[in-house]
mmCIF file of C-alpha atoms in Angstrom:
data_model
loop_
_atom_site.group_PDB
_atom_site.id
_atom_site.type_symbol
_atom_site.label_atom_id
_atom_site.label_comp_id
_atom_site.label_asym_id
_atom_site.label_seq_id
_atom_site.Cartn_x
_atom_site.Cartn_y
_atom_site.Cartn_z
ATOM 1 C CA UNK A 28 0.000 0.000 0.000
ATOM 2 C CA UNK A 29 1.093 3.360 -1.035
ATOM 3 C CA UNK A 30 1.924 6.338 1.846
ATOM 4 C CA UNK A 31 -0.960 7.964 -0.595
ATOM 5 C CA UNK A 32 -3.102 5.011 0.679
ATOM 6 C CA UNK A 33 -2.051 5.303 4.143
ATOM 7 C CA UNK A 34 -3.301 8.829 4.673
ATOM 8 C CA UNK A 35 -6.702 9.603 5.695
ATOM 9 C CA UNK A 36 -8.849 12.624 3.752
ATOM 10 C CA UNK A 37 -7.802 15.100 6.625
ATOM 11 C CA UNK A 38 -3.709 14.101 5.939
ATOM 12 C CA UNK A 39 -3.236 11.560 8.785
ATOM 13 C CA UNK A 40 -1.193 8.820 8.205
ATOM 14 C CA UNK A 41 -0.160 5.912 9.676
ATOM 15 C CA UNK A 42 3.082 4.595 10.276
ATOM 16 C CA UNK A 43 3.874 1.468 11.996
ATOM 17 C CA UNK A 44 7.807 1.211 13.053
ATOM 18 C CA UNK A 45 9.080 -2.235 12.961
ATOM 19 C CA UNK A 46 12.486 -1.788 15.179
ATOM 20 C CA UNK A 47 13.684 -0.024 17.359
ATOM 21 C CA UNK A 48 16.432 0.875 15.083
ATOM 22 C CA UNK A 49 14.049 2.194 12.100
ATOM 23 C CA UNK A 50 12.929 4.864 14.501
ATOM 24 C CA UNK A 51 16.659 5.579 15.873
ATOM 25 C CA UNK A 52 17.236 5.881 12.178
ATOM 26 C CA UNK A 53 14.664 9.251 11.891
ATOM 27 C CA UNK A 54 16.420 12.542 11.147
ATOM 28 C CA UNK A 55 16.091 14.352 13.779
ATOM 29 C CA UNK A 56 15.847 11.301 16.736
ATOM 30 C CA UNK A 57 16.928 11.975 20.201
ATOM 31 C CA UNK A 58 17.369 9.589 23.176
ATOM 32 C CA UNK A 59 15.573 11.081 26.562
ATOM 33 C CA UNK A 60 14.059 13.934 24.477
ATOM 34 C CA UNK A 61 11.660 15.335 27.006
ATOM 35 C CA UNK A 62 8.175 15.625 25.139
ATOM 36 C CA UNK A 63 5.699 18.020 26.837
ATOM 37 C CA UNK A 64 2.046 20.185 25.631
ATOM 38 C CA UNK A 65 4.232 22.960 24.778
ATOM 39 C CA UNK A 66 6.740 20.980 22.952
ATOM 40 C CA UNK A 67 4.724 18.549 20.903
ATOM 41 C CA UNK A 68 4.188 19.185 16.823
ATOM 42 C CA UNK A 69 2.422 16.204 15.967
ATOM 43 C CA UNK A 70 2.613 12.382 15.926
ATOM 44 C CA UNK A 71 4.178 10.495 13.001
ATOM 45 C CA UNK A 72 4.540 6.599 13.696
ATOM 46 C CA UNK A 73 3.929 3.711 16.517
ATOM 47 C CA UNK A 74 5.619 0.890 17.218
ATOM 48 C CA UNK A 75 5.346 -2.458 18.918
ATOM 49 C CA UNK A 76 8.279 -4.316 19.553
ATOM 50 C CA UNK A 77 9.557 -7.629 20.781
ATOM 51 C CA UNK A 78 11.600 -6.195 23.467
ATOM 52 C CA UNK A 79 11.723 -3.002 25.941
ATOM 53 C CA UNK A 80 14.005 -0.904 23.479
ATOM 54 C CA UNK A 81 12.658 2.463 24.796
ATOM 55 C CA UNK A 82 11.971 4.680 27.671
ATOM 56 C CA UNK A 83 9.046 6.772 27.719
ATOM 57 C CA UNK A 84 10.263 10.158 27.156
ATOM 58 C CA UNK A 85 7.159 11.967 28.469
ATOM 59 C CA UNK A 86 7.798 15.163 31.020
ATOM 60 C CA UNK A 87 5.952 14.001 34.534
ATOM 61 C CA UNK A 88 7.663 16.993 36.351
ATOM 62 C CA UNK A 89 9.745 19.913 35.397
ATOM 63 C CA UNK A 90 12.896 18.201 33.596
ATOM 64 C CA UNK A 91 12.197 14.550 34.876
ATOM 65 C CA UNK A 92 11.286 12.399 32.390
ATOM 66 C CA UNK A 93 9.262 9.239 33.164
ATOM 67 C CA UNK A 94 11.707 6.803 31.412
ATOM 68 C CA UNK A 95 9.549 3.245 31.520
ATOM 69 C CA UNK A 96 10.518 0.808 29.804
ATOM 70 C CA UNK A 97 7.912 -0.189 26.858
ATOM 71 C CA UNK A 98 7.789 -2.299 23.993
ATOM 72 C CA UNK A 99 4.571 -0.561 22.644
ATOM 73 C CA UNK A 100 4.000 3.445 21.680
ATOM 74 C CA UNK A 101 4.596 6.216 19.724
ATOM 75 C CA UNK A 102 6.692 8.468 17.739
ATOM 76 C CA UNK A 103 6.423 12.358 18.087
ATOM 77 C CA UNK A 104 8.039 15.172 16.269
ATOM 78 C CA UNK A 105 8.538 18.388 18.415
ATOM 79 C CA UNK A 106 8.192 21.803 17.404
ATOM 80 C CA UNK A 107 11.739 21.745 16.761
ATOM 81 C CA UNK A 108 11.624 19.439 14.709
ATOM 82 C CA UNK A 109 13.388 16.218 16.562
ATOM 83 C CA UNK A 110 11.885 13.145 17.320
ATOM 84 C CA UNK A 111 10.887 11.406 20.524
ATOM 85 C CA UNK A 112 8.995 8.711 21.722
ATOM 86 C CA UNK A 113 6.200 8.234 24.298
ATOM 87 C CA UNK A 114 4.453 5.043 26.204
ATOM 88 C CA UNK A 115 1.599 3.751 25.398
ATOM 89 C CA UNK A 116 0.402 3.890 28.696
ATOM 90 C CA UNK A 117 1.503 7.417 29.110
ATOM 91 C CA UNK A 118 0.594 8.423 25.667
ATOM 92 C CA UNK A 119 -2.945 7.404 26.445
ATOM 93 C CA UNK A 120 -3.570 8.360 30.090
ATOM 94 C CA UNK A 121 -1.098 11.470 30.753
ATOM 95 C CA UNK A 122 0.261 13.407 27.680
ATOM 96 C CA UNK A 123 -3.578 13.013 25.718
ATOM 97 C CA UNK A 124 -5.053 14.631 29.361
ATOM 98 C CA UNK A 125 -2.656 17.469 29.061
ATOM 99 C CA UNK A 126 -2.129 17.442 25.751
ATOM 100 C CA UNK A 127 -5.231 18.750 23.439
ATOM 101 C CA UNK A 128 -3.241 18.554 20.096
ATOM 102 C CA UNK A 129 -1.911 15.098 20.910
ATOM 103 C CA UNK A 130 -5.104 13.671 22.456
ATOM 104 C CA UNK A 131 -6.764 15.255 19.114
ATOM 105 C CA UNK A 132 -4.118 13.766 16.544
ATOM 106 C CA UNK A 133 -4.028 10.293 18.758
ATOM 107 C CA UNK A 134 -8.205 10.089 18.185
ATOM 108 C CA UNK A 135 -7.267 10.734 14.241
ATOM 109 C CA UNK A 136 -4.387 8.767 13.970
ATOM 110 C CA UNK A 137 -5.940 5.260 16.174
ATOM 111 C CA UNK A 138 -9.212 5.732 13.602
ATOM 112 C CA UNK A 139 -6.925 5.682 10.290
ATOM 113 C CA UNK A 140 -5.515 2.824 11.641
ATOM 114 C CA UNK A 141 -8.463 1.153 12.158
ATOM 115 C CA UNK A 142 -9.577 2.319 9.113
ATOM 116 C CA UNK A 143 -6.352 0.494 7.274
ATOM 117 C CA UNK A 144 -6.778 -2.705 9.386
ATOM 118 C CA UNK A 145 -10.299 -3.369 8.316
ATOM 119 C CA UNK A 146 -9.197 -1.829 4.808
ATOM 120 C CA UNK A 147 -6.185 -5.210 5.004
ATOM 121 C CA UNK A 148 -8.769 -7.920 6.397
ATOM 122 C CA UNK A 149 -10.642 -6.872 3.398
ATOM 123 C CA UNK A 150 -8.096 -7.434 1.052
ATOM 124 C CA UNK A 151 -7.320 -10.688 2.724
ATOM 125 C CA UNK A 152 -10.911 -11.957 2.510
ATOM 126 C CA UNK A 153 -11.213 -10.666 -0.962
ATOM 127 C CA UNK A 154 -8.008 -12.850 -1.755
ATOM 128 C CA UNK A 155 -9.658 -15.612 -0.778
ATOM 129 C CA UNK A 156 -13.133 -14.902 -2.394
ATOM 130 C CA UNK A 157 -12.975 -17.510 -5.297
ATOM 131 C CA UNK A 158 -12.395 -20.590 -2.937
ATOM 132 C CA UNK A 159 -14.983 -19.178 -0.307
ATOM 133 C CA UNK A 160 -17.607 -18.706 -2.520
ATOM 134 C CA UNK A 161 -16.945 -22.265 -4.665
ATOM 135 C CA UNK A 162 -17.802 -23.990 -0.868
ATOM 136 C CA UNK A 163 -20.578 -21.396 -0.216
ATOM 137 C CA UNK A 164 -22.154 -22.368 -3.001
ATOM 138 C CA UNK A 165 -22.282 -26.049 -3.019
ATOM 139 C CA UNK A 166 -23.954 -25.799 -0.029
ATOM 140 C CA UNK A 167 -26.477 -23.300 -0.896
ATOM 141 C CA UNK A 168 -27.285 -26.023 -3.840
ATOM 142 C CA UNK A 169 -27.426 -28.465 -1.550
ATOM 143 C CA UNK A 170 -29.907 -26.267 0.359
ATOM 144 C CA UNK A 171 -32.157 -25.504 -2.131
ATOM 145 C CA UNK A 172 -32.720 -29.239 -3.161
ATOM 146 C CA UNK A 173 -33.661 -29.557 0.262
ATOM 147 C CA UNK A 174 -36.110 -26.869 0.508
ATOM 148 C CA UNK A 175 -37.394 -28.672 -3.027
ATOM 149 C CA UNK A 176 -37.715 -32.012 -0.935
ATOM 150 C CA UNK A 177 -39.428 -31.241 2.229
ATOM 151 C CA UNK A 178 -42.188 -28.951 0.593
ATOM 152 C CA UNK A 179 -42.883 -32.634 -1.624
ATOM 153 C CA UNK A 180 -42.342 -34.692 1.940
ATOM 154 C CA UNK A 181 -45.363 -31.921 3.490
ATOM 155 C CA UNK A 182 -47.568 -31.695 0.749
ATOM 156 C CA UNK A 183 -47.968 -35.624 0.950
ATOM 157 C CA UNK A 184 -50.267 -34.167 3.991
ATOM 158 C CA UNK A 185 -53.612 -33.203 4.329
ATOM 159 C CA UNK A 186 -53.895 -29.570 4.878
ATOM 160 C CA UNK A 187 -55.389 -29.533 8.719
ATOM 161 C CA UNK A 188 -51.831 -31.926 9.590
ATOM 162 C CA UNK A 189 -49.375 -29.466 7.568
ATOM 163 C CA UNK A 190 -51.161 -26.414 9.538
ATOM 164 C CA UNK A 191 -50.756 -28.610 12.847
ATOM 165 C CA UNK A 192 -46.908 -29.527 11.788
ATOM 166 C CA UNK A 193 -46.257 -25.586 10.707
ATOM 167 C CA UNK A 194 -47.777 -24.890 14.869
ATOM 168 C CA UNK A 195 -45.370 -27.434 16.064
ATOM 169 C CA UNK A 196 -42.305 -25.656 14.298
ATOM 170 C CA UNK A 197 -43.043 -22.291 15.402
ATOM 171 C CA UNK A 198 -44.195 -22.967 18.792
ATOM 172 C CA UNK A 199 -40.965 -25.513 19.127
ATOM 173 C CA UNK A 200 -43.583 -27.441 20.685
ATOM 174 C CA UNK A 201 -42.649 -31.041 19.115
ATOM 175 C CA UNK A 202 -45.107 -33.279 21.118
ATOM 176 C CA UNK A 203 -48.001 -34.925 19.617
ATOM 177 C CA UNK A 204 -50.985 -35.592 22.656
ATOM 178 C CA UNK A 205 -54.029 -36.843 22.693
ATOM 179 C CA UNK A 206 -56.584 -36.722 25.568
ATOM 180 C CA UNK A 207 -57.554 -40.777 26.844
ATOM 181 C CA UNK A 208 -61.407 -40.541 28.190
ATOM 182 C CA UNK A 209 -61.907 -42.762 31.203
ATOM 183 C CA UNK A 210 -65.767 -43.862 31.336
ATOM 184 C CA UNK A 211 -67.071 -45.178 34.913
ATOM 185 C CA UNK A 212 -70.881 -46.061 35.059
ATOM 186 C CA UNK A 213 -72.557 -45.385 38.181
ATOM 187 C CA UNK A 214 -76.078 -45.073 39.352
ATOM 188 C CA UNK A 215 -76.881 -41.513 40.916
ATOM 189 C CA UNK A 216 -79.340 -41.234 44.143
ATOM 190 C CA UNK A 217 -82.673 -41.216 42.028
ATOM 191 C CA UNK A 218 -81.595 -44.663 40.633
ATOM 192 C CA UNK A 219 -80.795 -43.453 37.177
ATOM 193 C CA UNK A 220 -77.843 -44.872 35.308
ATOM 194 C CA UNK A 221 -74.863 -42.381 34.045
ATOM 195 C CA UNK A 222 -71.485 -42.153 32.814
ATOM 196 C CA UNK A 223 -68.851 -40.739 35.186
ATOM 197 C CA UNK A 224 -65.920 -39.347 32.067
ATOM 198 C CA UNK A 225 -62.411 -38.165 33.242
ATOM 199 C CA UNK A 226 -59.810 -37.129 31.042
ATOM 200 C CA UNK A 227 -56.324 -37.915 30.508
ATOM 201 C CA UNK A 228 -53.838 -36.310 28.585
ATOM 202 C CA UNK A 229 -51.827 -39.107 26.711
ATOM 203 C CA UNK A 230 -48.359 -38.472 25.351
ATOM 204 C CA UNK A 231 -47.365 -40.792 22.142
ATOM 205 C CA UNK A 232 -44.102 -38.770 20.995
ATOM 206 C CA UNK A 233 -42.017 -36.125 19.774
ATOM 207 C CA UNK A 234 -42.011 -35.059 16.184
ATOM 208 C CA UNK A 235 -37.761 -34.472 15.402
ATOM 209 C CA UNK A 236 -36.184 -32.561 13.145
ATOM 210 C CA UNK A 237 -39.008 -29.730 13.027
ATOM 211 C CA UNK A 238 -36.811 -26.765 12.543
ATOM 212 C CA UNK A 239 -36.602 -27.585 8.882
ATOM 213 C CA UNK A 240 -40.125 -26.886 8.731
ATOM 214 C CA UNK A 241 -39.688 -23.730 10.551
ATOM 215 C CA UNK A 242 -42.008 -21.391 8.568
ATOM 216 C CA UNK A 243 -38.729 -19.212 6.270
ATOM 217 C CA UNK A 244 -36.334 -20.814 7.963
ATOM 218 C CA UNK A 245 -34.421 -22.484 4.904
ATOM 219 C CA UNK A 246 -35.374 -19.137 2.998
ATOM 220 C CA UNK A 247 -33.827 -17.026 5.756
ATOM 221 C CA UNK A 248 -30.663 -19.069 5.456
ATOM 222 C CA UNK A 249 -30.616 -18.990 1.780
ATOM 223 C CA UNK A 250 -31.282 -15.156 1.611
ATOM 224 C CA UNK A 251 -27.643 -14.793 3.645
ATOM 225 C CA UNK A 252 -25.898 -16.365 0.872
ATOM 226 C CA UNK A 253 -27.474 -13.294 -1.616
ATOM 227 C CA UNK A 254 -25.927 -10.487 0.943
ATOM 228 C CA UNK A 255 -22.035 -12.450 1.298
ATOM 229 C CA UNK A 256 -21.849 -12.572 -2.130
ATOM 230 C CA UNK A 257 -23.398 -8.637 -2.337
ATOM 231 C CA UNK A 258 -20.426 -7.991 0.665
ATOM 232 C CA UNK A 259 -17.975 -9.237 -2.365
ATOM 233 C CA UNK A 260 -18.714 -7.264 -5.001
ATOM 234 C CA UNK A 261 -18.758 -3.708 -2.137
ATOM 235 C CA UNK A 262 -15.710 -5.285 -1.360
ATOM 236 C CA UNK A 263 -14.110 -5.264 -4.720
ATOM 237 C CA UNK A 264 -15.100 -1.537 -4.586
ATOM 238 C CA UNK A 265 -13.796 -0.376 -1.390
ATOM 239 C CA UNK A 266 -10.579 1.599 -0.898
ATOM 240 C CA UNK A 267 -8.331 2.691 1.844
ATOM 241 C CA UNK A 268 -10.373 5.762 1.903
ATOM 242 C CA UNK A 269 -14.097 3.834 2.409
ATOM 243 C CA UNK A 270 -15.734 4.761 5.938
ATOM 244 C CA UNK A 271 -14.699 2.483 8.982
ATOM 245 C CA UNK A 272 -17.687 1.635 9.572
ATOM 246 C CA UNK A 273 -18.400 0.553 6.181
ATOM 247 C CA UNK A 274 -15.326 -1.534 5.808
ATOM 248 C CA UNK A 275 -16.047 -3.472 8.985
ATOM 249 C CA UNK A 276 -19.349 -4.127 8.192
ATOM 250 C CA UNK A 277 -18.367 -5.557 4.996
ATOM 251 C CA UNK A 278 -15.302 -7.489 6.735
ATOM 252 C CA UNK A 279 -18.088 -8.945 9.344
ATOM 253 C CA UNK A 280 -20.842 -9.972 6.714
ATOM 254 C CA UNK A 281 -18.156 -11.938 4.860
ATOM 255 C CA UNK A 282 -16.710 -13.750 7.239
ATOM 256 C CA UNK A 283 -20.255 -14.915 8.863
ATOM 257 C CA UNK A 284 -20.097 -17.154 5.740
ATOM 258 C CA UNK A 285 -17.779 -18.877 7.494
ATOM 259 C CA UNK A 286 -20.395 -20.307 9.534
ATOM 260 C CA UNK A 287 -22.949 -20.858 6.673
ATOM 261 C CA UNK A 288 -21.182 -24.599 5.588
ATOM 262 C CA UNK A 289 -21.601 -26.243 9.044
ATOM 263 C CA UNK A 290 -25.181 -24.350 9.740
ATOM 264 C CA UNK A 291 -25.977 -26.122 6.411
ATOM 265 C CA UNK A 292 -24.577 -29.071 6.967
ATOM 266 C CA UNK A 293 -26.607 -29.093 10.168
ATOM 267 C CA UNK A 294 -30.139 -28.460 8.165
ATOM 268 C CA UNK A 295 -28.776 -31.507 5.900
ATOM 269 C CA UNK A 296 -28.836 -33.478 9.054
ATOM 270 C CA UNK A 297 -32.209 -33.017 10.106
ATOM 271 C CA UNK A 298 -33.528 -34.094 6.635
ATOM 272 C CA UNK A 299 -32.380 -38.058 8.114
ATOM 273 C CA UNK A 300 -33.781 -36.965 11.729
ATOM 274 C CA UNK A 301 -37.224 -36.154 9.847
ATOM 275 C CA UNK A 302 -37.677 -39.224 7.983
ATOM 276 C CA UNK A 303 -36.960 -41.381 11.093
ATOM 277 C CA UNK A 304 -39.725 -40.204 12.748
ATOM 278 C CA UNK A 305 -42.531 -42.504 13.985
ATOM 279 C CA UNK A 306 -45.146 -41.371 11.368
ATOM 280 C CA UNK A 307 -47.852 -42.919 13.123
ATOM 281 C CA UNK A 308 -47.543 -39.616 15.136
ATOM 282 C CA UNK A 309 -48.564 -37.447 11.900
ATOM 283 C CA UNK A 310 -52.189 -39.736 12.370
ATOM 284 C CA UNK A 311 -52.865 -38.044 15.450
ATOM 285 C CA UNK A 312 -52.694 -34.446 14.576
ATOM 286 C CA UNK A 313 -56.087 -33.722 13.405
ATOM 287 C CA UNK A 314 -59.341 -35.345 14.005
ATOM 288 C CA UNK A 315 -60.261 -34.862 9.734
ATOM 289 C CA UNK A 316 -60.953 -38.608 9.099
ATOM 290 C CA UNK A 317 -59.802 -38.359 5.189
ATOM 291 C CA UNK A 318 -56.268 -36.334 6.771
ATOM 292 C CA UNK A 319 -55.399 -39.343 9.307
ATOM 293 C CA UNK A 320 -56.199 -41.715 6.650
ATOM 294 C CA UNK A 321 -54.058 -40.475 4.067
ATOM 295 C CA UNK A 322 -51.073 -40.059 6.946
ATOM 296 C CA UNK A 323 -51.607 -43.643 7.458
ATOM 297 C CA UNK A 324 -51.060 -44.690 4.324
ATOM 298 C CA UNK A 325 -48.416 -43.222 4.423
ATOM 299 C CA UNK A 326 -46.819 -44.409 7.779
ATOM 300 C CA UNK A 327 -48.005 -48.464 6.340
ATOM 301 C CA UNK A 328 -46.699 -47.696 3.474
ATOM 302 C CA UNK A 329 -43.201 -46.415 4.849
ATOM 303 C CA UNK A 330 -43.471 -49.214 7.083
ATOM 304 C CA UNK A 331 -43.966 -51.736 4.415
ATOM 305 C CA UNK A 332 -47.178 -52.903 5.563
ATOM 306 C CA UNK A 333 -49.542 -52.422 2.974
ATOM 307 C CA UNK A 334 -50.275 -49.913 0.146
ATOM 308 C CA UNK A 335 -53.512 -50.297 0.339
ATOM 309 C CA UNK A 336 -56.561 -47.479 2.123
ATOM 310 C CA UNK A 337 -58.461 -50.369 4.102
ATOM 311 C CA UNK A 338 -55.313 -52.316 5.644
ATOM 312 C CA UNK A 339 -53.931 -48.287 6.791
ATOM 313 C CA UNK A 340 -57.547 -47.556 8.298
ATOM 314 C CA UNK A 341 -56.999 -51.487 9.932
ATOM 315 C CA UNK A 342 -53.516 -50.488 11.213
ATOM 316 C CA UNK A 343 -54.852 -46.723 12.401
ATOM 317 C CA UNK A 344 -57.630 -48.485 14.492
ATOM 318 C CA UNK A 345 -55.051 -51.287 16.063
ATOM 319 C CA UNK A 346 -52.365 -48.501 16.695
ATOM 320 C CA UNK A 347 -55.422 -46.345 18.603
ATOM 321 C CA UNK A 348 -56.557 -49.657 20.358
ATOM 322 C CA UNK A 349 -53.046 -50.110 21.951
ATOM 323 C CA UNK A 350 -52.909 -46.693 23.001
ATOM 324 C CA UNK A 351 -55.992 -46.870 24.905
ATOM 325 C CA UNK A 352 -55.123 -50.334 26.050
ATOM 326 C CA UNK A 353 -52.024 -48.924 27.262
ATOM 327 C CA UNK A 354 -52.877 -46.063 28.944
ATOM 328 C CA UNK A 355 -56.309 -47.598 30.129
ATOM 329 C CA UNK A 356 -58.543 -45.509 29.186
ATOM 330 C CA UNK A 357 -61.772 -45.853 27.076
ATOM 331 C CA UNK A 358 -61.425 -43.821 24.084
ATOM 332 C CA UNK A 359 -58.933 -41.546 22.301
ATOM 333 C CA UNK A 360 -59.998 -37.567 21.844
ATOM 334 C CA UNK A 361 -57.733 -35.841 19.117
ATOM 335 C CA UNK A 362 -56.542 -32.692 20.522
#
């Protein structure tokens, strides 16, 4: 990158000093050259080194300089034109309290170097754009088949049951119940017979996998592919000059794609945790008699069973007599 690159539109620029010697090598450059307010011109570098090659050269008191040793801080050119250096710590928490030129040029200086770091990540990323996007998009093909396959796998289901499914998803409420009636006869004080009825809610199972049926949820997750690959092409735009703000954002958007293979990869796996699924559940989510028949010929037919409407009605009323028989209760009440 170019010094022209390095300065920001109000003429700060950024220097970053990698020795000791490089800044011993500045006209000008004096050991234990006491910087103070009324001495200070303007910042022109930083450094952070391996080692403590420096002592702060900052004025606590009249004439006594703080001399700590640091590895990190920065160089300062004095109204007489030599050079100095300063702390970090006391460049930050001294001189730019007393100092209103430094503590203004510091602010500058610390945001065109932000500025040029996000400005480099960018350029990194950007390098990199070609193989990122070849994985990004495999999966987002992947993705979409997906999408393709579990509207078909729904719309095998009667309205009422995808509604009920869709109410699952969003309420994360996976649990299919049904309500078991308990009938005790009895004859009340005027000798007439009646029915005591008491209800019980049943349990039969948990529907997996229904975050792939999460109304937008594959769309949401295909819609972040559309703004990575928008990020590139700001990207390929951008220069050293862009807002801060604006680069970051763009650094930040690209790499969350590095999340979008395994977040894929995870909606992949739930296709497998779907189809395992007990679908005699799916029977029990409406009380439509034409919707549970056609989800059990589906589940017998899954199953191996049969193929055939009468031997899934047969296998729906044996699955609902074991229920009851298990639970002991009377009858079944879809809920």
């Amino acid at each position: 990158m170019s010094t022209e690159d390095k300065t920001a539109p109000d003429g700060t620029e950024v220097r970053a000093f990698g020795s000791a010697a490089e800044v011993r090598a500045l006209p000008g450059f004096k050991e234990d050259n006491p910087v103070s307010p009324k001495t200070y011109d303007k910042l022109i570098g930083h450094y952070d080194l391996p080692e403590e090659d420096f002592r702060c050269c900052y004025v606590e008191t009249a004439d006594d300089l703080c001399h700590e040793p640091h590895k990190w801080g920065f160089v300062a050119k004095l109204k007489d034109t030599s050079i100095t250096v300063l702390g970090n710590h006391c460049a930050r928490t001294k001189f730019a309290r007393d100092a209103e030129g430094f503590k203004r040029d510091l602010a500058r200086y610390e945001n065109q170097r932000e500025r040029l770091e996000a400005f480099d990540r960018l350029q990194v990323l950007l390098s990199e754009k070609d193989a990122r996007l070849a994985r990004l998009r495999a999966m987002k093909q992947q993705v979409e088949a997906l999408t393709g396959r579990m509207r078909a796998e729904l719309n095998r289901y009667g309205t009422k049951t995808q509604l009920q499914i869709a109410q699952m998803a969003r309420t994360d409420r996976p649990t299919v119940s049904v309500m078991g009636l308990r009938r005790r006869p009895y004859t009340d004080q005027n000798g007439a017979m009646k029915v005591e009825e008491t209800k019980v809610p049943i349990a039969l199972g948990r529907i997996a996998g229904l975050k792939l049926l999460q109304v937008g949820a594959l769309a949401l997750f295909l819609d972040k592919f559309a703004e990575i690959e928008t990020a590139y092409r700001r990207a390929a735009e951008a220069t050293a000059k862009t807002r801060t703000t604006e680069l970051k954002q763009l650094g930040a958007t690209i790499s969350n794609g590095d999340g979008l293979v395994p977040e894929g990869q995870s909606f992949l796996d739930l296709e497998g945790t779907f189809k395992a699924n007990d679908r005699s559940l799916f029977c029990f989510l409406t009380d439509d008699r034409d919707e549970r028949l056609r989800a059990a010929v589906i589940a017998v037919r899954l199953d191996g069973t049969s193929d055939r409407d009468r031997a899934a009605w047969e296998w729906l009323i044996e699955k609902e007599r074991e229920i009851r028989q298990e639970a002991v209760v009377d009858a079944l009440q879809i809920i």
